[in-house]
Tab-separated table of C-alpha atoms and ligand atoms in Angstrom:
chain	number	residue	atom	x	y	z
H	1323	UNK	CA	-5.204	-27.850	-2.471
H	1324	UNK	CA	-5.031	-27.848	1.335
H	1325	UNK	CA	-1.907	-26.243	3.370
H	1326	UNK	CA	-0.328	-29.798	4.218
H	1327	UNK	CA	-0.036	-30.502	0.826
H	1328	UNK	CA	3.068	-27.873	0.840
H	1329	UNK	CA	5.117	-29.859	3.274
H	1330	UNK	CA	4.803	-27.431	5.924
H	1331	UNK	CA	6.047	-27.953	9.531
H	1332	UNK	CA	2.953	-28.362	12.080
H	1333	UNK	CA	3.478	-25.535	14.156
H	1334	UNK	CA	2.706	-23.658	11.072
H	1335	UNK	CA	0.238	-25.226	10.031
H	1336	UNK	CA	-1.097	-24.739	13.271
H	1337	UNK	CA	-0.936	-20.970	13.291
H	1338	UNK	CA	-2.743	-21.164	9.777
H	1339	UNK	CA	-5.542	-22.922	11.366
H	1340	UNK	CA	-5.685	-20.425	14.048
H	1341	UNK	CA	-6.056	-17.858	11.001
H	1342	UNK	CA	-8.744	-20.014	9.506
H	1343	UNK	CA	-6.797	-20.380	6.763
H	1344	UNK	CA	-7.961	-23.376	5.329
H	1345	UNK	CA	-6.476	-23.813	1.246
H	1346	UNK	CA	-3.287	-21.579	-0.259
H	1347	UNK	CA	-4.197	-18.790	-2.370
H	1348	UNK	CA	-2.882	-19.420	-6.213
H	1349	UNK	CA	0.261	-16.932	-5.269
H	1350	UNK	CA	1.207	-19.436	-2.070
H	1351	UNK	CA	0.697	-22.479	-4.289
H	1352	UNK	CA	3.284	-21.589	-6.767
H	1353	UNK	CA	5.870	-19.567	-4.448
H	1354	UNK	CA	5.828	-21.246	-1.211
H	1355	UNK	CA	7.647	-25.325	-2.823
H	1356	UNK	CA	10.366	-23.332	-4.647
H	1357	UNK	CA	11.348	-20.926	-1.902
H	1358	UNK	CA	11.204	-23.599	0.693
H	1359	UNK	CA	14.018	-25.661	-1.930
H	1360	UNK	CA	15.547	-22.476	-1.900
H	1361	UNK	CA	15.275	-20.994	-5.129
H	1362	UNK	CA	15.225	-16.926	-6.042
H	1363	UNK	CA	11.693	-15.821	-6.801
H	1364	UNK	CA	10.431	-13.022	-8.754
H	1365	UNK	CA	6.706	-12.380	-7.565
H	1366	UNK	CA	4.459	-10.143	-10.265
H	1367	UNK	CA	1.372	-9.979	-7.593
H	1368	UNK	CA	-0.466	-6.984	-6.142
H	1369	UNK	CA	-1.746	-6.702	-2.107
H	1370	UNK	CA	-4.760	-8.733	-1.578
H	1371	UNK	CA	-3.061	-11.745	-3.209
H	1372	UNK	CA	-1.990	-13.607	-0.160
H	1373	UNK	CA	1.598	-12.636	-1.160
H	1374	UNK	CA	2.839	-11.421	2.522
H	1375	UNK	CA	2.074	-14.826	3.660
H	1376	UNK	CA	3.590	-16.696	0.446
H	1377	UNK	CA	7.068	-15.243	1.554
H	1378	UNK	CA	6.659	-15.169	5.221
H	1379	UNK	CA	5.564	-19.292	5.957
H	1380	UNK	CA	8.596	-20.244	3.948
H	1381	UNK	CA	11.192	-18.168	5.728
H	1382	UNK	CA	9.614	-19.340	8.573
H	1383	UNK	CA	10.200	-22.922	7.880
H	1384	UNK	CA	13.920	-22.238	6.510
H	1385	UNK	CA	15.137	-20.370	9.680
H	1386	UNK	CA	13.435	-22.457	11.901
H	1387	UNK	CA	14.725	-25.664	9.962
H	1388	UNK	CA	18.149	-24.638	9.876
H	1389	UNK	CA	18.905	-22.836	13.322
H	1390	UNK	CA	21.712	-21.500	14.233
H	1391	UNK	CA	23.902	-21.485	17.327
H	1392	UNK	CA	24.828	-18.482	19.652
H	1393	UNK	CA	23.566	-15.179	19.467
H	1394	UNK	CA	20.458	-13.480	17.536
H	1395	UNK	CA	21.380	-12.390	14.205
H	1396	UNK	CA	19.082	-10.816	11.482
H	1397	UNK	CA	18.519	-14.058	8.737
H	1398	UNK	CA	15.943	-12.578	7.257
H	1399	UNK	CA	15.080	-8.966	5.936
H	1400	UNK	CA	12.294	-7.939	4.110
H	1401	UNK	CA	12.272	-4.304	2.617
H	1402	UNK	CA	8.780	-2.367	2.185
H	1403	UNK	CA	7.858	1.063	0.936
H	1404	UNK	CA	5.010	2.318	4.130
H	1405	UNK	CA	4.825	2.251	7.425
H	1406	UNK	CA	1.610	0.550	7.048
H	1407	UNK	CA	2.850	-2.100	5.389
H	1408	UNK	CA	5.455	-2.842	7.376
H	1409	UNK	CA	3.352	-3.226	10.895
H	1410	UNK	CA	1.407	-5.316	8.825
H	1411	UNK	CA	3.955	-8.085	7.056
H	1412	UNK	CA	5.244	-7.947	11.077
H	1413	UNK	CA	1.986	-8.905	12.668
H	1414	UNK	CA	1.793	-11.832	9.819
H	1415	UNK	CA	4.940	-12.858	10.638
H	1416	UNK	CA	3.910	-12.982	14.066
H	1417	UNK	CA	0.889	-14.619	13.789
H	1418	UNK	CA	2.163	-17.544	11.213
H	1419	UNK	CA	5.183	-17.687	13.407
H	1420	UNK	CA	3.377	-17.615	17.262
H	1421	UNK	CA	4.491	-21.220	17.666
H	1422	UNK	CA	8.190	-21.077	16.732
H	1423	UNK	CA	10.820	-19.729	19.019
H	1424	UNK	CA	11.809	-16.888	16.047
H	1425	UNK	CA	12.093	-13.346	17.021
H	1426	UNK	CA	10.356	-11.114	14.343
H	1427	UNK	CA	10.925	-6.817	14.930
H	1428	UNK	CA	10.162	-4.032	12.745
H	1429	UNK	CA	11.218	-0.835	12.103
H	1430	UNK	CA	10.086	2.355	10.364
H	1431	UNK	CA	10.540	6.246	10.605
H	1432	UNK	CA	8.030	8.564	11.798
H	1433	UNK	CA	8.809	7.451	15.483
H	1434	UNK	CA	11.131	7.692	18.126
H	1435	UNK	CA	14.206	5.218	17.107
H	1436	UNK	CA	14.846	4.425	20.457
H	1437	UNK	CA	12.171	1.478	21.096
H	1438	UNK	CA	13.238	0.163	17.912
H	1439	UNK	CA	17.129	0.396	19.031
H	1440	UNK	CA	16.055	-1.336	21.974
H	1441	UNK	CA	14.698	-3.984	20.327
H	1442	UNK	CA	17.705	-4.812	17.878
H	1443	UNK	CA	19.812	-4.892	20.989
H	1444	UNK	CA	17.674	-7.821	22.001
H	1445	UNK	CA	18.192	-10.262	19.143
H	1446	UNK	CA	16.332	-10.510	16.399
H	1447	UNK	CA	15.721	-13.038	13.478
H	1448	UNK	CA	13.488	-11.154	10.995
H	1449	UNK	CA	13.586	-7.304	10.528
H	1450	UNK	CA	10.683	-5.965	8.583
H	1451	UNK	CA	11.925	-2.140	7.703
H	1452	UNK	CA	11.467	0.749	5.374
H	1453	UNK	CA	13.680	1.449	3.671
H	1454	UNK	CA	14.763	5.186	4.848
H	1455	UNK	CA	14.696	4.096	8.973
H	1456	UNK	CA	16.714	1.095	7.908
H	1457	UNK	CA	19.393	3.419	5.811
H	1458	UNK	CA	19.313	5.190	9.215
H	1459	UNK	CA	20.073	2.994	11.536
H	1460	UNK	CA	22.901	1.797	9.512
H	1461	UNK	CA	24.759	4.437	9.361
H	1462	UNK	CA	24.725	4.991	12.822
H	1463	UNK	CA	26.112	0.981	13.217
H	1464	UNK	CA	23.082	-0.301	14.999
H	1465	UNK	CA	22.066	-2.714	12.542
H	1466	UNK	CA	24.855	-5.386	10.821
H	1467	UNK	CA	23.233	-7.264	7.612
H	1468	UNK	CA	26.300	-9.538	7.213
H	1469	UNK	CA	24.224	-12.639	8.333
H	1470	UNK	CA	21.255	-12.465	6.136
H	1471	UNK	CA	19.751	-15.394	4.105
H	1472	UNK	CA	17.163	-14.552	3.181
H	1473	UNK	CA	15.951	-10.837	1.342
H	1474	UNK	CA	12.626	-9.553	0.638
H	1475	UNK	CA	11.981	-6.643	-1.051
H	1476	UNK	CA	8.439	-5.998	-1.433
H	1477	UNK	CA	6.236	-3.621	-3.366
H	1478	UNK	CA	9.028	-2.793	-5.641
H	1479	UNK	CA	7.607	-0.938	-7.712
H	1480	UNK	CA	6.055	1.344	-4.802
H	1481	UNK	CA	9.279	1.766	-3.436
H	1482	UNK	CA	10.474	3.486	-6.955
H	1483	UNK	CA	7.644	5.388	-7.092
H	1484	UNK	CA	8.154	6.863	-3.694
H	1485	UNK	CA	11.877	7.480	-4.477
H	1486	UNK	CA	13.378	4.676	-2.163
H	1487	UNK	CA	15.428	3.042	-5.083
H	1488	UNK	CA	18.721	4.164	-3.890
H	1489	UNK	CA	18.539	3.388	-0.508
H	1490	UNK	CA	17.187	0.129	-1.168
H	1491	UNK	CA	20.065	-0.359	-3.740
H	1492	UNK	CA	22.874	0.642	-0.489
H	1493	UNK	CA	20.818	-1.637	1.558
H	1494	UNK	CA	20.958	-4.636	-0.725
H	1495	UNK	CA	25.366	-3.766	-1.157
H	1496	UNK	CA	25.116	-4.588	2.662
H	1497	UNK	CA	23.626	-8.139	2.830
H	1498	UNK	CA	25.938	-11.101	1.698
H	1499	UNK	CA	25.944	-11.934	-2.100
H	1500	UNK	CA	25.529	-15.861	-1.086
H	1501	UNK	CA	21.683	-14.985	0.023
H	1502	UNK	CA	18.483	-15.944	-1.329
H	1503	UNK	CA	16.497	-13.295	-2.557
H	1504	UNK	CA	12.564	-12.844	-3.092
H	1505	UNK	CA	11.428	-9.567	-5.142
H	1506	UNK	CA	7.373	-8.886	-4.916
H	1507	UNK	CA	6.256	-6.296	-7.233
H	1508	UNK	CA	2.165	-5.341	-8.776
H	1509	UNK	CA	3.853	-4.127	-12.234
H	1510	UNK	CA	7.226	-4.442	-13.734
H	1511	UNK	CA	8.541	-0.777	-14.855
H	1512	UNK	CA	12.295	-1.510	-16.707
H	1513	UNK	CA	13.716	0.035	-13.906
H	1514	UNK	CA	12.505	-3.275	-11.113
H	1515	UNK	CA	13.083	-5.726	-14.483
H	1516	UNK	CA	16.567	-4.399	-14.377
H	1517	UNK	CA	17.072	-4.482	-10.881
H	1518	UNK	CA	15.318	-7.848	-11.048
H	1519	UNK	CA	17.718	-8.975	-13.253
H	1520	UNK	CA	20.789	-7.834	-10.966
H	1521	UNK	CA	20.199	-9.079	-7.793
H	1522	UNK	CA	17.498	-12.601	-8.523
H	1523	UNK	CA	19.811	-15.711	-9.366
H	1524	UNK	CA	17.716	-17.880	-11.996
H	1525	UNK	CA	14.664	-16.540	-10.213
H	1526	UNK	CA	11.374	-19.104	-10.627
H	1527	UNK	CA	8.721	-16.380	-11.751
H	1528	UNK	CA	5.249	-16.230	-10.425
H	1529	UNK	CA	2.863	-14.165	-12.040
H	1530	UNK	CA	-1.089	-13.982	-10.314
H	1531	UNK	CA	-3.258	-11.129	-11.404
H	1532	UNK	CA	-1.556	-9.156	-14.040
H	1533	UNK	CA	-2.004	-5.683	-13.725
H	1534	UNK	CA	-4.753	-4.574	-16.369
H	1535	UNK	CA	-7.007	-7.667	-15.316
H	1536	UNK	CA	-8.684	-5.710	-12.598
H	1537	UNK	CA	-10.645	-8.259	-9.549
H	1538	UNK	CA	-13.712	-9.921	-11.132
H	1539	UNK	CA	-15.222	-9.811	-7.992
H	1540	UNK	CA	-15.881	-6.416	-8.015
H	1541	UNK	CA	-18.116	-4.298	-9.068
H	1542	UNK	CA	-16.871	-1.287	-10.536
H	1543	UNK	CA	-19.433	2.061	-11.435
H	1544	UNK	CA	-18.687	5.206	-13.016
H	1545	UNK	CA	-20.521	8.865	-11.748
H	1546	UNK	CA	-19.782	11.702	-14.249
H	1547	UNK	CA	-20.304	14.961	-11.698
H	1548	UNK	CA	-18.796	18.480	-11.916
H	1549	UNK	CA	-16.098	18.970	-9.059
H	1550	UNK	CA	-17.743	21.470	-7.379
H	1551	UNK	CA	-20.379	18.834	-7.072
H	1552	UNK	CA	-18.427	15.640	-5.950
H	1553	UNK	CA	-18.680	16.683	-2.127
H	1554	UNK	CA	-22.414	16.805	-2.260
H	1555	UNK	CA	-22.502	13.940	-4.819
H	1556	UNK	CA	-20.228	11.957	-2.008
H	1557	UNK	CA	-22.744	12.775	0.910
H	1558	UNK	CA	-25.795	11.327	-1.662
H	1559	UNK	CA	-23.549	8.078	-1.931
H	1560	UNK	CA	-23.075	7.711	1.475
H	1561	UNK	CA	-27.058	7.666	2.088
H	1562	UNK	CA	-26.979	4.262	1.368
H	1563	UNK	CA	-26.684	2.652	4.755
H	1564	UNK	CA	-25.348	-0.552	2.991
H	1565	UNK	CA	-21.650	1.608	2.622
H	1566	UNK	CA	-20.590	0.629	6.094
H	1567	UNK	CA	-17.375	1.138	5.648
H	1568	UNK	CA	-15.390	3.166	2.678
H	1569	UNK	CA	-11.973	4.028	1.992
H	1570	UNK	CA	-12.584	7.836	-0.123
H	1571	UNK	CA	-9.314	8.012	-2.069
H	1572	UNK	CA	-8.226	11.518	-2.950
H	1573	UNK	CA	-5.221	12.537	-4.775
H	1574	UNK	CA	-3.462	15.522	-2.662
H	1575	UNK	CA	-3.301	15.487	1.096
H	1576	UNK	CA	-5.182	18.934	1.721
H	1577	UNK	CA	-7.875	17.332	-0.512
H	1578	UNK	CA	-8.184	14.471	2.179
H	1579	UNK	CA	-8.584	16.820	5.068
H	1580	UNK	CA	-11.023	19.296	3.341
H	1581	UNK	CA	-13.207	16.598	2.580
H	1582	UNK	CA	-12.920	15.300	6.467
H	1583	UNK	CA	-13.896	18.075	7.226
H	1584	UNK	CA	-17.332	18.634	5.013
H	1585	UNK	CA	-18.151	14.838	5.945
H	1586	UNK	CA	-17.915	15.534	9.738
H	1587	UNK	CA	-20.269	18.645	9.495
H	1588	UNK	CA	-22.415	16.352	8.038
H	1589	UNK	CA	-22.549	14.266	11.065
H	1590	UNK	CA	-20.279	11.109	9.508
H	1591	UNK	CA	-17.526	9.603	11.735
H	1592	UNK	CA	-14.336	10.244	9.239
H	1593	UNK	CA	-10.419	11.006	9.453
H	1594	UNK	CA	-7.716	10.743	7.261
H	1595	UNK	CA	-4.634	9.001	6.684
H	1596	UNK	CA	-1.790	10.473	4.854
H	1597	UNK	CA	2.074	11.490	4.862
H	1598	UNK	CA	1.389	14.553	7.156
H	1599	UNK	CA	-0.299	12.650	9.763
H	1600	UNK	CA	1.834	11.389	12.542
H	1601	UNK	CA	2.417	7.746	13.317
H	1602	UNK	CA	0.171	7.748	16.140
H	1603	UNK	CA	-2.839	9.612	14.437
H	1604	UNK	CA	-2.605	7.102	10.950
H	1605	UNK	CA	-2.487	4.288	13.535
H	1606	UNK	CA	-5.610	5.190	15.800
H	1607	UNK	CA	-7.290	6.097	12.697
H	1608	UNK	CA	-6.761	2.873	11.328
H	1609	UNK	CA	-7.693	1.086	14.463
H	1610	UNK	CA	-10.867	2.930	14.621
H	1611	UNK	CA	-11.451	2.389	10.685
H	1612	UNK	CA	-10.793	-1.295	11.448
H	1613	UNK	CA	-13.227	-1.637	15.062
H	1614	UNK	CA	-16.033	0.308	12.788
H	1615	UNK	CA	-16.138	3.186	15.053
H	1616	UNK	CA	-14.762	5.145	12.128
H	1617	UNK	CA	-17.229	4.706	8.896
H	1618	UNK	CA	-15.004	7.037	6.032
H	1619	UNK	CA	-10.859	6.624	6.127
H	1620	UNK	CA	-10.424	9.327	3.556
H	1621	UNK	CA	-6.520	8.315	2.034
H	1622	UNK	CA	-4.177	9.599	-0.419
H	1623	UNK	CA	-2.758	6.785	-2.504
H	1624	UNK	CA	1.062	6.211	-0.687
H	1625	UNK	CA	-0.403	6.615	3.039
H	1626	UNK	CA	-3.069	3.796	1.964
H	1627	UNK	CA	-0.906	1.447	0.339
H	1628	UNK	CA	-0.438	-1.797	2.061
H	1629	UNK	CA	-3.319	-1.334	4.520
H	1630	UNK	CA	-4.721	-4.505	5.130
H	1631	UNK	CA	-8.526	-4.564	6.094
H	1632	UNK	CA	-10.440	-7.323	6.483
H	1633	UNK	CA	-13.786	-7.332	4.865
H	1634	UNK	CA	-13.817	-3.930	2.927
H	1635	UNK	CA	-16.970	-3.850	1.174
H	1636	UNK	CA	-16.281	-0.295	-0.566
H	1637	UNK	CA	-13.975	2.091	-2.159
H	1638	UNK	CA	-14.738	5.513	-3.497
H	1639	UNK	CA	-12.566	6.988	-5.564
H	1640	UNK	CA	-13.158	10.646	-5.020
H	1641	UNK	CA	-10.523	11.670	-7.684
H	1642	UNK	CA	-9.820	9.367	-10.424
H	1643	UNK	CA	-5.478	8.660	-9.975
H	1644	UNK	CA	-3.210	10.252	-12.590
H	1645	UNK	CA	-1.682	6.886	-12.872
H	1646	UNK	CA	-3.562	4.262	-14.265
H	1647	UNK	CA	-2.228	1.241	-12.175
H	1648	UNK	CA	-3.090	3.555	-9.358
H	1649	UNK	CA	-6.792	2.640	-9.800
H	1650	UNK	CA	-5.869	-1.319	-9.659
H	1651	UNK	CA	-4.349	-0.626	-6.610
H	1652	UNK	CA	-7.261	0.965	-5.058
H	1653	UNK	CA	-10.123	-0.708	-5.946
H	1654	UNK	CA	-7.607	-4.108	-5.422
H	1655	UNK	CA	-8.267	-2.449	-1.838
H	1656	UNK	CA	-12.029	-4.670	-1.946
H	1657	UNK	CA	-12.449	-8.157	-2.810
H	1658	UNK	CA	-9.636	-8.987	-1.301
H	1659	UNK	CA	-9.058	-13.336	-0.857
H	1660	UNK	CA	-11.898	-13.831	-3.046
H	1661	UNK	CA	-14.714	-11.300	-1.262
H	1662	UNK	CA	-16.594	-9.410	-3.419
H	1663	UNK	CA	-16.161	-5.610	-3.144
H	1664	UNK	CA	-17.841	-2.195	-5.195
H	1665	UNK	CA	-16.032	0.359	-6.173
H	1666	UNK	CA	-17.129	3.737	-7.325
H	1667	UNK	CA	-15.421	6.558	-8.556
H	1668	UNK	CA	-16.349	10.206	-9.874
H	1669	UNK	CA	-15.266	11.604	-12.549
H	1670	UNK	CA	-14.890	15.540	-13.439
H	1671	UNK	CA	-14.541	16.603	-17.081
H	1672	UNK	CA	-10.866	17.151	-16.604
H	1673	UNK	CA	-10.131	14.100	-15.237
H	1674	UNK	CA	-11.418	12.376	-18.243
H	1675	UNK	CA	-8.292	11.867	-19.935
H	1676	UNK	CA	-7.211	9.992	-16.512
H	1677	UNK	CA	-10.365	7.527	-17.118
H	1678	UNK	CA	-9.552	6.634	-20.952
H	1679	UNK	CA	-6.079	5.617	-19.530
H	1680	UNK	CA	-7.742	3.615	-16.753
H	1681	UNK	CA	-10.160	1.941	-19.502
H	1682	UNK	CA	-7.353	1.370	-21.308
H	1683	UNK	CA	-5.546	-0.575	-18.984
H	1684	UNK	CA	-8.661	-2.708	-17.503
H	1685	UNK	CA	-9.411	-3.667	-21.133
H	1686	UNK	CA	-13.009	-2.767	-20.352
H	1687	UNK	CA	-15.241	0.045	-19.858
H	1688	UNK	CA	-16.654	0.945	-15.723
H	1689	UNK	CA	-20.249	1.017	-15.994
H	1690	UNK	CA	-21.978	4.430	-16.074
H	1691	UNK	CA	-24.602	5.627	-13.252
H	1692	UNK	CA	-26.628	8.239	-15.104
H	1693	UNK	CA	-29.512	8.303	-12.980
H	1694	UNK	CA	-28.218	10.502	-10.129
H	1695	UNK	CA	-28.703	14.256	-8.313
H	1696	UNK	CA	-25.519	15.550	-9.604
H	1697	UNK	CA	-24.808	14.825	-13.368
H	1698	UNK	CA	-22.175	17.035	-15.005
H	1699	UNK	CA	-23.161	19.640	-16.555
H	1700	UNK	CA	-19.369	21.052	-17.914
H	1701	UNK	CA	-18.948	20.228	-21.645
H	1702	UNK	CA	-15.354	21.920	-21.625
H	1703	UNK	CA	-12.297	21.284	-20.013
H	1704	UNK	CA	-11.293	23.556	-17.540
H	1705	UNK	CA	-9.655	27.070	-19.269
H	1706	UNK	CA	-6.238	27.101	-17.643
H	1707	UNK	CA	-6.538	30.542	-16.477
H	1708	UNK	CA	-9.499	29.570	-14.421
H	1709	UNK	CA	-7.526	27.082	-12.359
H	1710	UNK	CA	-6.200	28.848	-9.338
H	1711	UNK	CA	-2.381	29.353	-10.266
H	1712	UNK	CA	-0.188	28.678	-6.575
H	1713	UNK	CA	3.302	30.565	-6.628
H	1714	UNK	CA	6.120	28.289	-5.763
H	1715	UNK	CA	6.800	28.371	-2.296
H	1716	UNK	CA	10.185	29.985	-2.246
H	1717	UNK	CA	8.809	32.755	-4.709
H	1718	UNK	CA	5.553	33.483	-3.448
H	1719	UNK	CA	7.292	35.841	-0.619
H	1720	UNK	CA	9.779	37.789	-3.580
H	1721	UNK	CA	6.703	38.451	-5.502
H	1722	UNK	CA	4.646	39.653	-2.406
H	1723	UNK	CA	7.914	42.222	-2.413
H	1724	UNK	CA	7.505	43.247	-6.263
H	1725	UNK	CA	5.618	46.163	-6.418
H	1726	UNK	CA	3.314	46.381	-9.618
H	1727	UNK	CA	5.149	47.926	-12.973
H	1728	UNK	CA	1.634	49.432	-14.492
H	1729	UNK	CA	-0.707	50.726	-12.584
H	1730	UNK	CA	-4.370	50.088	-13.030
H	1731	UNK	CA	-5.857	53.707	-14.235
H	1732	UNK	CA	-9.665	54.397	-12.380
Y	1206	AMP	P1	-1.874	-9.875	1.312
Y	1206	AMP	O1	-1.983	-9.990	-0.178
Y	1206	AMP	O2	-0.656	-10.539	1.822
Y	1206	AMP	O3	-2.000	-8.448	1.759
Y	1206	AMP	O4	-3.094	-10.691	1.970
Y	1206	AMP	C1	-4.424	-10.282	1.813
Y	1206	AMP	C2	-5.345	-10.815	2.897
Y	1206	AMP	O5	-5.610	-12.198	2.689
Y	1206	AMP	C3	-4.803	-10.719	4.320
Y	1206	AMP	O6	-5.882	-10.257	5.130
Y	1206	AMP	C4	-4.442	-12.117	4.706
Y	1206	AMP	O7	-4.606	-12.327	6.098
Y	1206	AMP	C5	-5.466	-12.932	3.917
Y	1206	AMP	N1	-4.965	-14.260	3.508
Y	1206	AMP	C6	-3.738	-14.567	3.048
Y	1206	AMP	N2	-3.660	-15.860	2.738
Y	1206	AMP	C7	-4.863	-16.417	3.001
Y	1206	AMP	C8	-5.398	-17.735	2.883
Y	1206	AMP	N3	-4.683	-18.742	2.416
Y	1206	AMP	N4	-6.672	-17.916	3.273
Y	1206	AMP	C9	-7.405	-16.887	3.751
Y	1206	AMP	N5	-6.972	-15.626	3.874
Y	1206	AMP	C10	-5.709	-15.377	3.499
């Protein structure tokens, strides 16, 4: 199937040529004809689908198709859980949209508000938002949803994991109940099937890519290593020259800077991208990830959601994720439109339970590498005792205070 099969307008088919985008992906195929006519659509699809631009070209095409007279007003809103994600839904927008005379903006926190203000005040036609700046600005009355059309809440399910449910729920009280309303999520936990079930009117469903039916395309290996082990185990890896560029997932965000750290006093170009990074730091990392000046982006799960790289041949996951869908996600991070991608991860002895749930869910088991420098030698899990033991952060300064009941006899 080519793009003017879907009855799109030519200046949008225009600015898909200029994308080289030459046939829809299966997710545009089936959502694109029934939210042009209109229809509510509940989207089970993951990043690396095509699914940004099976919402955007058909908002596109409705606003454009049905204009409307006087002042800019916000028609269309679409709702995302990262910062990341939301630059990039707003550069699609922009780029299927360069030769329509729509205004596109988006907002998100992290930043000063005032650019963003600024650019409200201006007019616009599609906000792209997270959902806490959003919440934000409308309290303070600089941003009126009484004229949207169209909603678009995207990565659902991210957004409950990362706790935005009840703003997005406040948001979603604020648009007009005569709207049409898209809903994107990977998986379907009861509470986005309920919330699906609230706010879609006779939604047409589109499922591509269930869950547990992880990318053919890529090939997936399995390293069993001792942790004290995976750093050196990493800098074997990255030997190969082949591993131009790799996203290293870890699971805590002092885990992604320690291991910046050991890969830059090994003479690799690496920096990492996570919630205590600032705007500006994620974003030049990202740009430098994305020029290849930058060979490792070492990520914790939420800050790498929704980054879009073109071409990512290779994904390490450092530390297996806690959450099985986690591991979709990640590795969904390669072979993205149909390229092929590899994706290894290491895995401690405590962190096998983590893998049986990630087998589990794939339906298959990753390939093991035996033949390496580092192969586990622990046959025990971890005795709890031996795990450092952190006092909470409020107590640790009390129990600094306490002063030992028995003393130690010499
Ligand atoms: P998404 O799932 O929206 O994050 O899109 C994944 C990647 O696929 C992005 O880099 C898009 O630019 C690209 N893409 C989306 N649709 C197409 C298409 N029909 N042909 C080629 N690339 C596409």
């Amino acid at each position: 199937m080519q793009f003017n099969e879907l009855n799109l307008i030519p200046p949008i088919l225009k600015a898909l040529e200029q994308e080289n985008y030459t046939s829809p992906t299966p997710i545009q195929q089936q959502a694109i004809p029934p939210i042009l006519s209109g229809k509510d659509l509940l989207g089970c699809a993951q990043t690396g689908t095509g699914k940004t631009a099976a919402f955007a070209i058909p908002t596109l095409q409705l606003l454009h198709k049905n204009p409307r007279a006087g002042r800019r007003n916000i028609r269309a809103l679409v709702i995302t859980p990262t910062r990341e994600l939301a630059l990039q839904i707003y550069e699609n927008f922009c780029a299927y949209g360069k030769h329509l005379p729509l205004k596109c903006a988006v907002i998100f926190g992290g930043v000063s508000q005032k650019p963003q203000e600024v650019a409200l005040q201006k007019g616009v036609d599609i906000l792209v938002a997270t959902p806490g700046r959003l919440n934000d600005l409308m309290q303070q009355k600089l941003i009126d949803l009484k004229n949207v059309e169209l909603l678009i809440l995207d990565e659902a399910d991210r957004m409950l994991d990362m706790g935005f449910i009840h703003d997005v729920k406040k948001i979603i009280a604020k648009t007009p109940s005569q709207r049409q309303t898209l809903l994107f999520s990977a998986t379907m936990p009861g509470a986005i099937a309920q919330m699906a079930d609230s706010i879609l009117r006779n939604p047409v469903k589109v499922a591509i890519t269930p869950v547990s039916s992880t990318v053919d395309a890529i090939g997936q290996s399995l390293y069993f290593v001792d942790k004290s082990n995976k750093k050196d185990l990493l800098l074997h890896l990255l030997k190969d020259k082949s591993i131009e560029s790799v996203i290293v997932f870890t699971r805590t965000k002092h885990g992604a800077d320690r291991l910046v750290r050991h890969l830059t006093k090994a003479q690799i170009s690496a920096k990492a991208i996570h919630g205590d990074k600032s705007q500006g730091a994620r974003q030049t990392a990202l740009q430098h990830f994305k020029n290849r000046t930058l060979r490792v982006l070492v990520a914790t799960d939420i800050a790498a959601r929704g980054i879009d790289i073109d071409e990512l041949s290779h994904v390490i996951n450092y530390e297996l994720p806690n959450i099985p869908e986690t591991y979709v996600h990640r590795i969904g991070r390669t072979g993205r439109a149909g390229q092929s991608g590899v994706a290894i991860s290491l895995c401690d002895f405590d962190e096998k339970p983590y893998l049986a749930d990630i087998e589990k869910l794939i339906g298959k088991r990753i390939p093991v590498i035996k033949d390496h420098p580092y192969p586990m030698q622990q046959t025990a899990p971890t005795p709890k005792e031996a795990k450092p033991v952190r006092a909470p952060r409020n107590k640790a300064k009390e129990m600094e205070r306490v002063k030992p009941k028995v003393k130690v006899k010499g």
